[in-house]
XYZ file of C-alpha atoms in Angstrom:
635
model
C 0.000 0.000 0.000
C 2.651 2.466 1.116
C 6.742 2.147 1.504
C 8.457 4.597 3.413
C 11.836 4.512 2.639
C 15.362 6.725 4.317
C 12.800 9.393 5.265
C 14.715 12.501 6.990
C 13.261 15.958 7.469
C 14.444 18.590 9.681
C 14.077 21.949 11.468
C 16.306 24.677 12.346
C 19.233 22.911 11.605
C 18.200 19.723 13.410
C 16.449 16.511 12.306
C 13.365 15.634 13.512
C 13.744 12.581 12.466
C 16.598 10.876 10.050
C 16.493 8.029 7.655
C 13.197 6.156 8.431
C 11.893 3.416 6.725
C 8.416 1.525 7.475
C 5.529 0.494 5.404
C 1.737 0.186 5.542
C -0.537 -2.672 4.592
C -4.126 -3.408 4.578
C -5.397 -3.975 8.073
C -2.346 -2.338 9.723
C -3.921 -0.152 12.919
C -0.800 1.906 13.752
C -0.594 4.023 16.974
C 2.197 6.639 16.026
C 3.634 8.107 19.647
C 6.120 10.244 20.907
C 6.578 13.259 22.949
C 5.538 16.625 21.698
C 7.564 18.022 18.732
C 9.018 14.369 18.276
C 7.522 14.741 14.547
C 3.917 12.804 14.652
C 2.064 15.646 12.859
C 4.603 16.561 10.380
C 4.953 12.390 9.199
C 1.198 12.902 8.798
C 1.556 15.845 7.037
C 4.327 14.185 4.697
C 2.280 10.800 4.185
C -0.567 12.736 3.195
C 1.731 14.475 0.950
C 0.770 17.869 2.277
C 4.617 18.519 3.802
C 7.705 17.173 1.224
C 10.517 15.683 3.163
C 13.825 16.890 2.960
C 15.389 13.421 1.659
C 13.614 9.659 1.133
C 11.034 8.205 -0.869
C 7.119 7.654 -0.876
C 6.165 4.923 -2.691
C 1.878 4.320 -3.110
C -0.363 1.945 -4.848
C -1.737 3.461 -7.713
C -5.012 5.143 -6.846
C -4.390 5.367 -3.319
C -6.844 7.390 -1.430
C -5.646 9.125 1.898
C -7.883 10.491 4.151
C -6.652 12.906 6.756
C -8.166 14.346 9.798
C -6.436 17.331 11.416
C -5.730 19.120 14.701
C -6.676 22.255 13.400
C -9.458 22.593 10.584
C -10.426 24.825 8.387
C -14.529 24.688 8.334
C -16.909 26.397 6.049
C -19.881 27.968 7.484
C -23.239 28.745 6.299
C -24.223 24.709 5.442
C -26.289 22.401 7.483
C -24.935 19.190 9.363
C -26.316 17.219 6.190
C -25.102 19.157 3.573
C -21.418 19.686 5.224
C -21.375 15.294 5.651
C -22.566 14.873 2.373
C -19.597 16.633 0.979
C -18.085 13.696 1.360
C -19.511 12.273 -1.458
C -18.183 14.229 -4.264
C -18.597 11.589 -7.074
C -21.977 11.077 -6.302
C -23.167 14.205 -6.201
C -21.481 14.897 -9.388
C -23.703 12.270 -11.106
C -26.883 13.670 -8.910
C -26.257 17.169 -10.926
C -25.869 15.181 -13.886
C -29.342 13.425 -13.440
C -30.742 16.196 -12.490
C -29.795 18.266 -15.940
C -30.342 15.317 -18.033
C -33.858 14.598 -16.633
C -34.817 18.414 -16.727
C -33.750 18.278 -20.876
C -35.900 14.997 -20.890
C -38.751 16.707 -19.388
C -38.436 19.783 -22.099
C -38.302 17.980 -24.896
C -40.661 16.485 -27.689
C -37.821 15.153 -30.095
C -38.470 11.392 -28.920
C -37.381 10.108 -31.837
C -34.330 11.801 -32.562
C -31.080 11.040 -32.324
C -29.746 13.581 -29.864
C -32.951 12.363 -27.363
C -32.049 8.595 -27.620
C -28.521 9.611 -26.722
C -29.663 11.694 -23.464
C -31.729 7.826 -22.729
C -28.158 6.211 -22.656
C -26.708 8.595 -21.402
C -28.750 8.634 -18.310
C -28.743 4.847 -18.215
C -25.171 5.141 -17.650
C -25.257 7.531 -14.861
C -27.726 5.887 -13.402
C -25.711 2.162 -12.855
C -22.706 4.274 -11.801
C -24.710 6.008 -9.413
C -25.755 2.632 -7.765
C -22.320 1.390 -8.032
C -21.017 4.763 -6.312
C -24.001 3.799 -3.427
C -25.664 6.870 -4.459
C -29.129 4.937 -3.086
C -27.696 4.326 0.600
C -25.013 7.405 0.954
C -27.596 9.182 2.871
C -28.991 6.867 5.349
C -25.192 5.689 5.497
C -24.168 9.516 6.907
C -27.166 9.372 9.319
C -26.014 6.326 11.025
C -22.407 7.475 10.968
C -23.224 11.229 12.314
C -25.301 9.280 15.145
C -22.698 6.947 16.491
C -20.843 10.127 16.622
C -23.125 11.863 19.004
C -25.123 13.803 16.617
C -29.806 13.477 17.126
C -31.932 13.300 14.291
C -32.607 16.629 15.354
C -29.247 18.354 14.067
C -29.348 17.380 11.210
C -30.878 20.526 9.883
C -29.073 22.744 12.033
C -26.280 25.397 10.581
C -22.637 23.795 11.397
C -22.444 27.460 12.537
C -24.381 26.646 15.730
C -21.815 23.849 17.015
C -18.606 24.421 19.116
C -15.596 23.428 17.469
C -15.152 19.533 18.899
C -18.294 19.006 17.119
C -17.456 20.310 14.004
C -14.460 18.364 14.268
C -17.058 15.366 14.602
C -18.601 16.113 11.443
C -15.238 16.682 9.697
C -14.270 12.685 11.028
C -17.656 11.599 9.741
C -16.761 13.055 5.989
C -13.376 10.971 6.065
C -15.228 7.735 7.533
C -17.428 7.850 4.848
C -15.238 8.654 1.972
C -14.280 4.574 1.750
C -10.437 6.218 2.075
C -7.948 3.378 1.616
C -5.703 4.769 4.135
C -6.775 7.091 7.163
C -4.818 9.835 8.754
C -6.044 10.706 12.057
C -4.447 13.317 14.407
C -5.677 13.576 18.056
C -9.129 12.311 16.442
C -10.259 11.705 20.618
C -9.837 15.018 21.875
C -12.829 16.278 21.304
C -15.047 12.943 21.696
C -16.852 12.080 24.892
C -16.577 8.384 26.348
C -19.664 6.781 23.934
C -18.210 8.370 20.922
C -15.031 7.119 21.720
C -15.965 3.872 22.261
C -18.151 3.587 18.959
C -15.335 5.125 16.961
C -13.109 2.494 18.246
C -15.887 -0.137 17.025
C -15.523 1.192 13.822
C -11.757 1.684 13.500
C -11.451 -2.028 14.482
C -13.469 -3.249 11.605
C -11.907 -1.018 9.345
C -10.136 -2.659 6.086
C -7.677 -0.339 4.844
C -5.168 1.018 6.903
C -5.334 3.777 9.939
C -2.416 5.670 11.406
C -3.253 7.280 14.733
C -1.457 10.063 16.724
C -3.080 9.669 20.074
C -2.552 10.415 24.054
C -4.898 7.867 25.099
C -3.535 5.076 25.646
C -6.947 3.565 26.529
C -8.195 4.104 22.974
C -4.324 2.967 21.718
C -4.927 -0.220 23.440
C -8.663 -1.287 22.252
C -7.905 -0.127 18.679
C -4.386 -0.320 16.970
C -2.683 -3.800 16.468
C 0.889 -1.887 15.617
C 3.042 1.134 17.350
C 5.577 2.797 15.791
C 7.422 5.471 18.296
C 8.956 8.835 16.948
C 12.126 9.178 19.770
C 15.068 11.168 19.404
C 15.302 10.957 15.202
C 14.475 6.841 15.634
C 11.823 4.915 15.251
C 10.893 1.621 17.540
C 8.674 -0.239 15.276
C 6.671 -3.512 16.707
C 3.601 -5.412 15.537
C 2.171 -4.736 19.104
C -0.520 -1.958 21.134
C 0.534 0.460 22.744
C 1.093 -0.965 26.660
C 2.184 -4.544 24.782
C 4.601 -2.502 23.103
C 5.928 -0.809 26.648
C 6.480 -3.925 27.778
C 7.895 -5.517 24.794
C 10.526 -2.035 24.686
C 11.423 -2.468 28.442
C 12.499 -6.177 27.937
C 14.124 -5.426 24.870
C 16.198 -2.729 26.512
C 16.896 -5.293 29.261
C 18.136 -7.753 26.537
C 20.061 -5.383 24.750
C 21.930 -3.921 28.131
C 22.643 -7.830 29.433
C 24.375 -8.487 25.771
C 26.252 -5.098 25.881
C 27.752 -5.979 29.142
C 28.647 -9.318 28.328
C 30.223 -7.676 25.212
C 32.320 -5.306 27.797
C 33.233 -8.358 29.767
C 34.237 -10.159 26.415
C 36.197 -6.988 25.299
C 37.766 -6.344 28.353
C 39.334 -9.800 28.367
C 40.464 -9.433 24.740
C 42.287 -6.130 25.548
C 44.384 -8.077 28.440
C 45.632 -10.697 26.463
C 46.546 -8.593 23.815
C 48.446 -6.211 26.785
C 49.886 -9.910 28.067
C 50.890 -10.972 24.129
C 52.194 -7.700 23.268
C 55.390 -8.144 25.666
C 56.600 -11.323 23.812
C 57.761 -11.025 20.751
C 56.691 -15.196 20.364
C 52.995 -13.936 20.690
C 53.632 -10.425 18.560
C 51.461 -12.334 15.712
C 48.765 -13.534 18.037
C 48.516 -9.960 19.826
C 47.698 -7.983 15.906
C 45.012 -10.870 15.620
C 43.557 -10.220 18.467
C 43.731 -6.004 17.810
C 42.118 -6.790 14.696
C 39.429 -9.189 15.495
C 38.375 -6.201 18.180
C 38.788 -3.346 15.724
C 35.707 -5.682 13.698
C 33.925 -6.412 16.928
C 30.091 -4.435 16.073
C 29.764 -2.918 19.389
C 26.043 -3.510 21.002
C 24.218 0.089 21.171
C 21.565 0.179 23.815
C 18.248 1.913 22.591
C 18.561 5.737 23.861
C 15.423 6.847 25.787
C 13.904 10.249 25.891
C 13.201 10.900 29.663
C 12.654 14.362 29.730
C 10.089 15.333 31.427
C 7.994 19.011 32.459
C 8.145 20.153 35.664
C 5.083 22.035 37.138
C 3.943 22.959 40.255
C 1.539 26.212 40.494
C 1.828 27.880 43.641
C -1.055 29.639 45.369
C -1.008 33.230 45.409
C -2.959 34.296 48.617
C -6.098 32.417 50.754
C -9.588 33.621 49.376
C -12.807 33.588 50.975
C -14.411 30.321 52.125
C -16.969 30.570 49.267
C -14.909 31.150 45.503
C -17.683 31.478 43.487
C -21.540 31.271 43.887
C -23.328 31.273 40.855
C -27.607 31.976 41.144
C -30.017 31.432 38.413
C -27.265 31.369 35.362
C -28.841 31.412 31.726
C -27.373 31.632 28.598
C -28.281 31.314 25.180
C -26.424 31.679 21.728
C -29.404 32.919 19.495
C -32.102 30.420 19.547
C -29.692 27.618 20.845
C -30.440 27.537 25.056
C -27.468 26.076 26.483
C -27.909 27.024 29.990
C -31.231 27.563 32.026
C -31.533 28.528 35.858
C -27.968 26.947 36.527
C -27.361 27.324 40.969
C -24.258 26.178 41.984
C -21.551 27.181 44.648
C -17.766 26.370 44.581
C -16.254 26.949 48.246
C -12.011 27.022 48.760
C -9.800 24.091 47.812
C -12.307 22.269 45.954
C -11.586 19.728 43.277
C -14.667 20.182 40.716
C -14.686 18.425 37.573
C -17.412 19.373 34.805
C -18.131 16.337 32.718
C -20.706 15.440 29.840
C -21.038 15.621 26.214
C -20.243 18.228 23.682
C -22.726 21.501 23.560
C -24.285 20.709 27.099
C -22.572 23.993 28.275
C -19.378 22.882 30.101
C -17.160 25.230 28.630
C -19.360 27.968 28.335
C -19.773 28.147 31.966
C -15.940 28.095 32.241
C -15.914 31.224 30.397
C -18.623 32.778 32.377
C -16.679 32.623 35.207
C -13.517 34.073 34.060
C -15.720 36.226 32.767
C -15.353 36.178 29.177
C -18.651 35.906 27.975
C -21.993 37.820 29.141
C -25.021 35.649 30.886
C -28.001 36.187 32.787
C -28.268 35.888 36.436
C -25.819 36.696 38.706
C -22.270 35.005 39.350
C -20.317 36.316 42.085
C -16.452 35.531 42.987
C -15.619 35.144 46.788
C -13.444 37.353 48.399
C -9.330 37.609 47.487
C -10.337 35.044 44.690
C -7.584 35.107 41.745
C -8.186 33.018 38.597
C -6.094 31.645 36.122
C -7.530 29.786 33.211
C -6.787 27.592 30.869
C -8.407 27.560 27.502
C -9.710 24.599 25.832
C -8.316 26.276 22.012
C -4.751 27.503 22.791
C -4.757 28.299 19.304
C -7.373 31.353 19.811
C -5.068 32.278 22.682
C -1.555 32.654 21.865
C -0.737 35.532 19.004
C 1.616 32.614 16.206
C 3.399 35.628 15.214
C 5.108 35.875 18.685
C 7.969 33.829 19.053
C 7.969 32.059 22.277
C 10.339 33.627 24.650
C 8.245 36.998 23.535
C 5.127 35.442 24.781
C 6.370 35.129 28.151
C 7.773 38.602 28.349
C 5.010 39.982 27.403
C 2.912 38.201 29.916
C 5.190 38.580 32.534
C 5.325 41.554 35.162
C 8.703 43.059 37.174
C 8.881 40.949 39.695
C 8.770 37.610 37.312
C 10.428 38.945 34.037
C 14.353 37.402 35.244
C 12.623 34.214 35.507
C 11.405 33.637 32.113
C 13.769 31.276 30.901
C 14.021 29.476 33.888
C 10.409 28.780 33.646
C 10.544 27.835 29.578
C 13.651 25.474 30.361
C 11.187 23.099 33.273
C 8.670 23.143 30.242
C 11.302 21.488 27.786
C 12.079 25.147 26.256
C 15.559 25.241 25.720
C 18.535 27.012 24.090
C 17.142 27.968 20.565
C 13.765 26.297 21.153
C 12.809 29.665 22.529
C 12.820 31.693 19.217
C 10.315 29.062 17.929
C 7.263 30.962 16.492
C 4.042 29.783 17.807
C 2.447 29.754 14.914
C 4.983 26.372 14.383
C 4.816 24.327 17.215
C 3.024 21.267 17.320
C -0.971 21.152 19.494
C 1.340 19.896 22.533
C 4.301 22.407 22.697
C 1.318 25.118 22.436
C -0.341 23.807 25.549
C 2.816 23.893 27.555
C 3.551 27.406 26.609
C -0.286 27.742 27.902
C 0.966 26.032 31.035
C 4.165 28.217 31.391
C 2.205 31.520 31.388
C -0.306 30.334 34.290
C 2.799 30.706 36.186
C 3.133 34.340 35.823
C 0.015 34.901 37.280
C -0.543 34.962 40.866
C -3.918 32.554 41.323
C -5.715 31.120 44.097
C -8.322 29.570 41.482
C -7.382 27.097 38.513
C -10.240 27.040 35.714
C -8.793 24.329 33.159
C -10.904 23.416 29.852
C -9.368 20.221 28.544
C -5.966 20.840 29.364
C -4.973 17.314 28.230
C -5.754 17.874 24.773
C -2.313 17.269 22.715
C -0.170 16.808 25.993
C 2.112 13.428 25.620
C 1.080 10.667 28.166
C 4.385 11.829 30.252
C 3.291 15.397 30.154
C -0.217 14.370 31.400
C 1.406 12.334 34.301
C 3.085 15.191 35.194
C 0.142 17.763 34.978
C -2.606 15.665 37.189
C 0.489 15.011 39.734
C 0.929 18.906 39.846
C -2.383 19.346 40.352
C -2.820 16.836 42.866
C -0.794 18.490 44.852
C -2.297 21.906 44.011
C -3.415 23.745 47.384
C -6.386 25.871 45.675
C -9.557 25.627 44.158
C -9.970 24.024 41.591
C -12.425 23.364 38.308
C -11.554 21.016 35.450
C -13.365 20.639 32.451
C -12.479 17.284 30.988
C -13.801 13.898 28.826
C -10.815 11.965 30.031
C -11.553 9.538 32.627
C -8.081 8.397 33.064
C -7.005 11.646 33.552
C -10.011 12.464 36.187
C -9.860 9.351 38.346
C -8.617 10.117 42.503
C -8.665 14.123 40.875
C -11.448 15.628 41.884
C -14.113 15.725 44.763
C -17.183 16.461 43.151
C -18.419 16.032 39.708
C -21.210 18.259 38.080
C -22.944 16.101 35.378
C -24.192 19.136 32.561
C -27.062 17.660 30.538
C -30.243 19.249 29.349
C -29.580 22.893 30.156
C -28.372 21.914 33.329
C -26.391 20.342 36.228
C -26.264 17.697 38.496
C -24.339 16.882 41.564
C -22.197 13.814 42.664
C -20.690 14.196 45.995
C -17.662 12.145 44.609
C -14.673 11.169 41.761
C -15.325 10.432 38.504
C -15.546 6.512 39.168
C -17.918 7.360 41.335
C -19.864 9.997 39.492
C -20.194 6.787 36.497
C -21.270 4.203 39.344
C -24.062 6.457 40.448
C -25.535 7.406 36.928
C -25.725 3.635 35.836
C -27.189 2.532 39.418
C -29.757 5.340 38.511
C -30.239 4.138 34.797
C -30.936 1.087 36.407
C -33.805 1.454 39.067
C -35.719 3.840 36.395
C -36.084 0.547 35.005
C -37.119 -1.223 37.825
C -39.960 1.482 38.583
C -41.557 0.847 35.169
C -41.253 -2.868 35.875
C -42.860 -2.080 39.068
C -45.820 -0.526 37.355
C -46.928 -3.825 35.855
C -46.821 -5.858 38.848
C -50.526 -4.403 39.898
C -52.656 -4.330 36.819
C -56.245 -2.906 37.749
C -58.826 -5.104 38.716
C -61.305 -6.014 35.650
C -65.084 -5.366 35.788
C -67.436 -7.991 34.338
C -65.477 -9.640 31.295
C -66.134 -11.564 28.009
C -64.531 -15.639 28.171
C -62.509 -14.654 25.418
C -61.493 -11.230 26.903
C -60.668 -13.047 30.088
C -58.571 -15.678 28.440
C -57.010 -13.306 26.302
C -55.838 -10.897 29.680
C -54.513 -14.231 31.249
C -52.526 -15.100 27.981
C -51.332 -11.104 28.042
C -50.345 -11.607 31.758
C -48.655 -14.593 31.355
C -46.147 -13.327 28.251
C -45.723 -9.955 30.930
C -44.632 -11.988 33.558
C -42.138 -14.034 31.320
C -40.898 -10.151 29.641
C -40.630 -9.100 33.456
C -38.374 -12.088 34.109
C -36.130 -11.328 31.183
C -35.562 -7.823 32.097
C -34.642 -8.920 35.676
C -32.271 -10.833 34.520
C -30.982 -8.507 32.167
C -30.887 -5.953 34.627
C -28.725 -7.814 37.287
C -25.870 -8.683 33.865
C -25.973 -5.100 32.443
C -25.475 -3.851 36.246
C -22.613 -6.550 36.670
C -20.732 -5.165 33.518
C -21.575 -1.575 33.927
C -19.704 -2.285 37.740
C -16.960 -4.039 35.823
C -16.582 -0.750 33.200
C -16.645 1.774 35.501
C -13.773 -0.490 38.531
C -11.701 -2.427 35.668
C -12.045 -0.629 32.548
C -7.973 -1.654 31.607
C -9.054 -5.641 31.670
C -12.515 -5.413 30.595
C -11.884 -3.487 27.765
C -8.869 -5.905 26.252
C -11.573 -8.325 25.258
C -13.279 -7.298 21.797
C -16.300 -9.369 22.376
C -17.199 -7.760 25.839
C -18.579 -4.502 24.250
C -20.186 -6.604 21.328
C -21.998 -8.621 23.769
C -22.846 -5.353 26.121
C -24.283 -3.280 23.513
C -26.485 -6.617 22.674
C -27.876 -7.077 26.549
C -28.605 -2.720 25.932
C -30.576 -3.503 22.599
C -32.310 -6.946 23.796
C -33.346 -4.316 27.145
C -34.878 -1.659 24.834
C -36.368 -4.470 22.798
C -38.059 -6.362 26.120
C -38.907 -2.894 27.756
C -40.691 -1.750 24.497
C -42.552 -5.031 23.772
C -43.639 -4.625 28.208
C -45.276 -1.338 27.278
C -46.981 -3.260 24.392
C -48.412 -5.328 26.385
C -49.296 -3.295 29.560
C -51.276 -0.744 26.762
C -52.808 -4.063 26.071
C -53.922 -4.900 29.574
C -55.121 -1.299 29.905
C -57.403 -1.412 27.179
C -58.969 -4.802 28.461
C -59.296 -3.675 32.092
């Protein structure tokens, strides 16, 4: 499919990476790591033949169709959902125009038995079978079902991509390359933006995919479940293996271990070499003897032990001063972006030194109530911040934030004040700044390098208050480590706006659950916050089970009305028993996603067989209301 071969490319002056070589094949699910600025992006860029290399070759099967999703995207505006996904499509609704105008001069004309009109016959006859062969019947209800595993109702279809935040226009952008039949797929951070059921259904997908995918990722969760091959960017190398993401830790670490056990045995061989030849060289008997020894050494091919790339971020963000014992109370919040209500009579209060993460899907106002409280965007009702209360936030779009044409030692200057100016490029060096890295434009560095910068200028700030949207998005796995240690140990309040649950879990106290134009409470972690919601799920099917178990008492009845209620009654009972059942194995596996996700999640048929014990439940639960609309009619 593709050969990559003695691929180098560089950047001021240095390689990024040198002299690669790897190919692609059908069915090969590649998770492409490294640390920010290793080079992931720009080898996606080059593959998709968007970035030329300095030296190497590209080699591709004729016809080869890449598709490739971005970090940044450029979106046009002013088209629905539909008509943005159906883009996609470009073929087809080539031959749709070409229908159309053929059909129109069919329509016009009276000429049935000339020539030219026979012609237009064939010549729609044509279009027509490669219409069907393009799928030109099924592309639509195709993009439905792919738009709704990503997230999207029946509802939004309509709706201007105007109205949705970025992630989800990113969403619809991933649909367009899912449904383009691409024989190789590019995808950059493609999770970032994706809460935990898109996720998972994109990782259904990917699995069953036939051509090839290439992944640049931070999750290692989504790694795991979907790529069958890693391939790590480190210091100008690549570590290729045929193995996910934590198989291919392990398979590194022991091959490191293997390679340092033959190096020193090497030394010890060596070492013994070079005394004999010392012992030889004093006789002139053993002169010969000595020069073959010297020799065989000088063609000894000395073991090299794999170089790792350790370094690491250091963070740790100080509090300023002690605010008030209430940070921010927040009373009858709306807010609405035209007709769109995103927020409606939202109550809640944040006291000092509490860890408060803000979870749910896309749109459901997470990040717009972020901004409201740094107070970026206008609302109704009243929000007030406690007293001595300092904020420093972190935005979910660095990109929007940081001015590219600054370079990034300017960026801190300008953000910094008298007092912290001398410490500027102490700060960029524990963020992996260094030497001439700090001349870098922003507009050039990668998502990851951008967020650290982001991270950097918090600490020129004094802040009692940390408001973070998604500040995981683009960090490397190491850099995440680093960041929920740091704020672990942070001593002031914080708020965290986040979809990863790896990330979240022993974080944060209290969880607020936005859905529906508002927000629930759960006095607890994230693990917690997902035990709750399914226990919940759970005994609002019990209560409607419950219902059925005291069907009114019948009046005078018919023999046939009465035999027909007992027949009703018995096929309720046996639905009832089903959904009991089902109840206690969906519970059992919903306990075992939420405590053991790692495990659970390693076997492909567990989700295959969950989702079926979710659709046999809304099967049973719709035929029970059958049958209890049944019984109500007859009693």
């Amino acid at each position: 499919m593709l050969n990559i071969h003695n691929l180098s490319i560089g950047f001021q002056g240095e390689y990024l990476f040198e002299d690669i070589t790897f190919k692609l094949g059908n069915g090969d699910r590649i998770g492409l790591i490294g640390k920010n600025g290793a080079g992931k992006s720009t080898m996606l860029k080059i593959l998709a033949k968007e970035q030329e290399p300095d030296t190497g070759q590209i080699a591709a099967d004729k016809d080869l169709k890449i598709g490739f999703l971005k970090q940044d995207i450029d979106f046009d505006f002013g088209k629905t959902v539909l008509e943005e996904s159906y883009e996609a499509f470009e073929e087809i609704k080539k031959c749709e125009v070409q229908l159309e105008r053929i059909n129109t001069q069919l329509a016009e004309r009276t000429d049935y038995e000339s020539e030219s009109y026979n012609q237009l016959m064939i010549d729609l006859n044509d279009i027509q079978h490669q219409y069907e062969i393009l799928g030109g019947y099924n592309y639509q209800g195709e993009t439905e079902k792919i738009l709704q595993g990503l997230g999207f109702k029946r509802e939004d279809f309509d709706k201007l991509t105007d109205t949705f935040s970025g992630g989800w226009r990113m969403r619809i952008e991933l649909a367009k390359l899912l449904l383009q039949n691409n024989d190789l797929l590019l995808l950059d951070e493609p999770t970032n933006h994706l809460d935990i059921e898109s996720i998972i259904w994109l990782e259904g997908f990917l699995k069953n995919y036939s051509g090839a995918v290439v992944i640049v990722s931070h999750d290692k969760m989504f790694l795991d479940h979907v790529t069958n091959r890693t391939i790590e960017i480190s210091l100008g190398r690549i570590y290729d293996y045929n193995k996910p993401y934590t198989q291919f830790l392990e398979l590194r670490k022991e091959m490191k271990t293997q390679q340092l056990a033959a190096q020193k045995n090497q030394e010890k061989q060596i070492q013994q070499t070079e005394k004999l030849i010392e012992k030889f060289r004093a006789k002139a008997s053993k002169a010969t003897m000595a020069q073959s020894l010297i020799k065989k050494l000088d063609k000894i091919d000395r073991i090299e032990v794999d170089e790792d790339d350790n370094s690491v971020m250091s963070l740790n963000f100080p509090v300023s001063i002690t605010p008030g014992k209430v940070v921010v109370k927040i009373e009858d919040v709306s807010k609405s972006y035209g007709d769109l209500k995103v927020l409606q009579n939202v109550n809640l209060t944040i006291d000092r030194d509490v860890k408060t993460a803000f979870v749910g899907q896309n749109g459901q106002g997470k990040s717009t109530l972020a901004k409201i409280i740094v107070g970026e965007i206008e609302h109704k009702g009243e929000l007030t911040l406690g007293h001595n209360v300092q904020i420093g936030y972190f935005a979910q779009n660095q990109a929007e934030y940081l001015d590219g044409n600054k370079t990034v030692l300017d960026t801190m200057i300008d953000a910094a004040n008298e007092t912290n100016r001398s410490k500027v490029r102490d700060i960029l060096g524990s963020f992996l700044f260094r030497g001439e890295e700090v001349e870098k434009y922003v507009k050039v560095l990668s998502g990851g390098e951008r967020n650290r910068l982001a991270l950097a200028k918090l600490l020129l700030q004094p802040l009692n208050v940390l408001i973070m949207d998604e500040p995981t998005n683009h960090l490397d796995i190491k850099s995440k480590n680093v960041l929920k240690e740091a704020l672990k140990n942070f001593e002031g309040t914080l708020v965290l706006v986040s979809h990863d649950r790896d990330f979240l879990q022993g974080l944060t106290d209290t969880v607020y659950e936005f859905k529906d134009q508002n927000i629930k409470e759960y006095l607890g972690d994230i693990d917690f916050y997902l035990e709750q919601r399914n226990i919940e799920n759970l005994r609002e099917a019990e209560k409607r089970t419950v219902v059925a178990e005291k069907p009114k008492e019948s009046n005078k009845q018919s023999y046939e009305d009465q035999k027909k209620l007992k027949s009703l009654n018995n096929k309720l009972s046996n639905i009832e028993s089903k959904i009991n059942q089902l109840e206690k194995d969906i519970k059992k596996d919903d306990v075992e996603l939420a405590t053991n996700y790692d495990e659970t999640a390693a076997n492909p048929a567990f989700f295959d067989a969950y989702q079926k014990k979710k659709k046999s439940m809304e099967k049973l639960m719709g035929d029970w209301e059958s049958i209890q609309f049944q019984l109500d009619e007859l009693t």
